[in-house]
Coordinates of C-alpha atoms in Angstrom, one line a residue:
X1 CA 1.4 0.7 -50.8
X2 CA 2.6 0.6 -47.4
X3 CA 3.3 3.3 -45.2
X4 CA 7.2 4.0 -44.4
X5 CA 7.9 2.4 -40.5
X6 CA 9.7 3.8 -38.2
X7 CA 13.0 4.0 -37.3
X8 CA 12.8 2.2 -34.0
X9 CA 11.4 -0.5 -36.0
X10 CA 13.4 -1.3 -38.8
X11 CA 16.5 -1.3 -36.5
X12 CA 14.3 -3.9 -34.8
X13 CA 13.3 -5.9 -38.0
X14 CA 16.7 -5.7 -39.1
X15 CA 18.5 -6.7 -36.1
X16 CA 16.2 -9.9 -36.3
X17 CA 17.8 -11.1 -39.8
X18 CA 21.4 -9.9 -38.8
X19 CA 20.3 -12.8 -35.6
X20 CA 19.4 -15.6 -38.2
X21 CA 21.2 -14.7 -40.2
X22 CA 24.8 -12.7 -39.7
X23 CA 26.3 -13.2 -42.9
X24 CA 23.4 -13.7 -46.0
X25 CA 25.2 -13.5 -49.5
X26 CA 23.6 -13.7 -52.9
X27 CA 23.2 -17.2 -54.7
X28 CA 24.7 -16.7 -58.2
X29 CA 27.7 -18.5 -57.8
X30 CA 30.8 -16.7 -59.4
X31 CA 34.4 -16.7 -59.0
X32 CA 35.5 -13.1 -59.7
X33 CA 34.1 -10.1 -60.1
X34 CA 34.0 -10.6 -64.0
X35 CA 31.3 -13.9 -64.0
X36 CA 29.9 -12.1 -61.3
X37 CA 29.6 -9.2 -63.8
X38 CA 28.5 -12.3 -66.4
X39 CA 26.1 -14.1 -63.8
X40 CA 24.7 -11.2 -63.0
X41 CA 24.0 -9.9 -66.3
X42 CA 22.7 -13.8 -67.1
X43 CA 19.9 -13.2 -64.3
X44 CA 17.4 -11.0 -65.7
X45 CA 14.3 -12.3 -66.1
X46 CA 15.8 -15.8 -64.9
X47 CA 16.2 -17.6 -61.9
X48 CA 19.6 -17.7 -59.9
X49 CA 19.1 -21.2 -60.2
X50 CA 18.7 -22.1 -63.8
X51 CA 21.8 -19.1 -64.7
X52 CA 24.3 -20.9 -61.9
X53 CA 23.2 -25.1 -63.8
X54 CA 24.7 -23.0 -67.2
X55 CA 27.1 -21.1 -65.6
X56 CA 29.3 -23.8 -64.3
X57 CA 30.9 -25.5 -66.9
X58 CA 30.7 -22.2 -69.1
X59 CA 33.1 -20.4 -66.1
X60 CA 35.5 -23.4 -66.3
X61 CA 36.3 -22.8 -69.8
X62 CA 35.9 -18.8 -70.1
X63 CA 36.8 -16.9 -66.6
X64 CA 37.8 -13.8 -67.9
X65 CA 36.7 -11.6 -70.7
X66 CA 39.5 -12.7 -73.6
X67 CA 38.6 -16.5 -73.1
X68 CA 34.8 -15.2 -73.0
X69 CA 36.0 -13.4 -76.1
X70 CA 38.2 -16.8 -77.4
X71 CA 34.9 -18.9 -76.7
X72 CA 33.2 -16.7 -79.4
X73 CA 29.5 -15.6 -79.3
X74 CA 28.2 -19.0 -80.6
X75 CA 29.9 -21.0 -78.3
X76 CA 29.0 -19.1 -75.7
X77 CA 25.3 -19.7 -76.8
X78 CA 25.7 -23.3 -76.6
X79 CA 26.1 -23.2 -72.9
X80 CA 23.1 -20.3 -72.1
X81 CA 20.6 -21.8 -74.8
X82 CA 18.6 -22.5 -71.0
X83 CA 18.7 -19.7 -70.3
X84 CA 15.7 -16.8 -71.4
X85 CA 16.4 -14.3 -73.7
X86 CA 19.5 -16.0 -74.0
X87 CA 20.5 -14.7 -77.7
X88 CA 20.7 -11.4 -76.8
X89 CA 22.4 -11.9 -73.2
X90 CA 25.0 -13.6 -75.3
X91 CA 25.6 -11.2 -77.6
X92 CA 25.8 -8.4 -74.5
X93 CA 28.0 -10.5 -72.8
X94 CA 30.5 -10.8 -75.5
X95 CA 30.5 -7.0 -76.2
X96 CA 31.0 -6.2 -72.3
X97 CA 33.5 -8.3 -72.7
X98 CA 35.5 -6.8 -75.6
X99 CA 34.6 -2.9 -73.9
X100 CA 36.7 -4.7 -70.6
X101 CA 39.5 -6.0 -72.2
X102 CA 40.2 -2.8 -74.9
X103 CA 39.2 -0.1 -71.9
X104 CA 39.8 -1.7 -68.9
X105 CA 42.7 -4.0 -69.5
X106 CA 40.5 -6.9 -69.0
X107 CA 39.7 -6.1 -65.3
X108 CA 36.1 -5.0 -63.8
X109 CA 35.4 -1.4 -63.0
X110 CA 34.4 -0.5 -59.8
X111 CA 33.0 2.5 -60.1
X112 CA 29.1 2.5 -60.9
X113 CA 28.7 4.2 -63.4
X114 CA 31.6 2.7 -65.5
X115 CA 29.3 -1.2 -65.1
X116 CA 26.2 0.9 -66.1
X117 CA 28.3 1.5 -69.4
X118 CA 28.4 -2.0 -70.2
X119 CA 26.0 -3.8 -72.7
X120 CA 23.1 -5.9 -70.7
X121 CA 24.4 -3.9 -67.3
X122 CA 21.8 -1.5 -65.9
X123 CA 21.5 -0.3 -62.6
X124 CA 20.6 -3.6 -60.0
X125 CA 23.0 -5.4 -62.1
X126 CA 25.8 -2.7 -60.8
X127 CA 24.9 -2.3 -57.6
X128 CA 25.0 -6.5 -57.1
X129 CA 28.7 -6.1 -58.4
X130 CA 29.5 -3.3 -56.6
X131 CA 28.1 -4.5 -53.4
X132 CA 29.5 -8.5 -53.4
X133 CA 32.7 -7.5 -55.0
X134 CA 33.8 -4.4 -53.5
X135 CA 31.5 -4.0 -50.2
X136 CA 29.7 -1.2 -50.8
X137 CA 26.5 -0.8 -49.4
X138 CA 24.9 -0.4 -52.2
X139 CA 21.3 -1.7 -52.6
X140 CA 19.9 -3.5 -55.6
X141 CA 16.3 -3.3 -56.0
X142 CA 14.6 -6.6 -57.7
X143 CA 10.5 -7.8 -58.2
X144 CA 11.3 -9.2 -54.1
X145 CA 12.6 -6.3 -52.7
X146 CA 10.3 -4.0 -54.4
X147 CA 7.0 -6.2 -53.3
X148 CA 8.6 -6.9 -49.4
X149 CA 9.9 -2.7 -49.3
X150 CA 6.1 -1.6 -50.5
X151 CA 4.2 -4.8 -48.4
X152 CA 6.1 -4.1 -45.1
X153 CA 6.3 -1.3 -45.2
X154 CA 10.8 -1.2 -45.1
X155 CA 11.3 0.7 -47.8
X156 CA 8.1 1.7 -49.9
X157 CA 7.9 3.2 -53.2
X158 CA 6.2 4.0 -56.7
X159 CA 8.6 2.2 -58.4
X160 CA 12.5 0.2 -58.2
X161 CA 14.2 3.7 -57.7
X162 CA 12.2 5.1 -54.6
X163 CA 12.6 1.8 -52.9
X164 CA 16.6 1.5 -52.8
X165 CA 16.5 5.1 -51.6
X166 CA 13.8 4.3 -49.3
X167 CA 15.9 1.8 -48.3
X168 CA 19.2 4.0 -48.1
X169 CA 17.5 6.9 -46.9
X170 CA 15.8 4.6 -43.6
X171 CA 17.8 1.5 -43.0
X172 CA 19.7 2.0 -39.7
X173 CA 23.6 2.3 -41.8
X174 CA 25.0 -0.3 -39.7
X175 CA 22.3 -2.7 -41.7
X176 CA 23.3 -1.1 -45.0
X177 CA 25.7 -3.3 -46.6
X178 CA 23.0 -6.5 -46.0
X179 CA 20.0 -5.1 -46.1
X180 CA 19.1 -6.0 -49.8
X181 CA 20.7 -9.4 -49.3
X182 CA 18.5 -9.8 -46.3
X183 CA 15.4 -8.4 -48.2
X184 CA 15.8 -10.5 -50.9
X185 CA 16.4 -13.9 -49.2
X186 CA 13.0 -12.8 -47.1
X187 CA 11.1 -12.4 -50.4
X188 CA 12.0 -15.7 -52.3
X189 CA 11.3 -17.6 -49.6
X190 CA 9.2 -15.9 -46.7
X191 CA 7.3 -13.3 -48.2
X192 CA 6.4 -14.7 -51.5
X193 CA 4.3 -12.9 -54.1
X194 CA 1.1 -15.2 -53.9
X195 CA 1.3 -16.9 -50.7
X196 CA 2.7 -15.3 -47.9
X197 CA 4.3 -17.0 -45.2
X198 CA 3.2 -15.0 -42.3
X199 CA 2.8 -17.4 -39.8
X200 CA 6.8 -18.1 -39.7
X201 CA 7.8 -15.0 -40.6
X202 CA 10.1 -13.2 -38.4
X203 CA 8.6 -10.0 -38.4
X204 CA 5.1 -10.3 -38.5
X205 CA 4.4 -8.4 -35.3
X206 CA 6.4 -5.3 -36.9
X207 CA 5.4 -4.7 -40.7
X208 CA 1.9 -3.0 -42.4
X209 CA 1.4 -6.5 -44.1
X210 CA -2.9 -5.8 -43.9
X211 CA -3.7 -8.9 -44.9
X212 CA -2.0 -11.8 -43.0
X213 CA -1.8 -15.0 -44.1
X214 CA -1.9 -17.0 -40.1

C-alpha cells in the first residue's frame, strides 16, 4: 500500500484528470433513476458492456418498477441470462421493484439508507445512483478504484470503505463529484491490474507506484 499523497499533489492529479475529461460519465446505459438502479445491481461481478448488451432490449419493455413486475421473473431472466448470477439477480430486481411500487409509489428514493435497504443494492450501488442521478459527491469504490487508490497513493486503504473515506477526506472538494468516475476510467483503461500502461499515464510523475512499467 502506497502512502497517502499530500493535498497539493492530489490537486494536481485531479486537475490533470479534469483537463483530459471535464465531464466523465458512467458507462452503464440507463434512461431514468430506476433503470440505473437495475443496471448497477446487474453489474455486480459482470462487465458494463455485458450488462448494456442485455439491458438495451430489457429497458425498452420494462423501464419502471411496475413494468418490470408485469414482465415477471421468468421474462426478466430471459433478458439477462447472459449476465453472471442472473437467477439471483432476477429475483432481487423483482423484489426491489415490488418494494418501490408498494413503499415508494414507484419512485427511486434518494437516500443511501433507503437504497441500501433494497434487495441486491449495497453501498457501492447506492453511491453510484446517488452520484450519477442526483449528482451527490458520493464515492462508489469498485476493484478499479481500490487498486488505483492503493497503488498510486491517491486514496490508500485496507478495504473499500477505508478507500472511500480516504477519497472523501483527502481529494479536494471541487473534484469530489467526478472523482470516482475519473478513478474508475483510469483503472479500467490505463492503470490496469496486470499490465499498467504507465508510459501513457497522465500522472506517472506524481504517483507512488514503485513498479512503474515504462
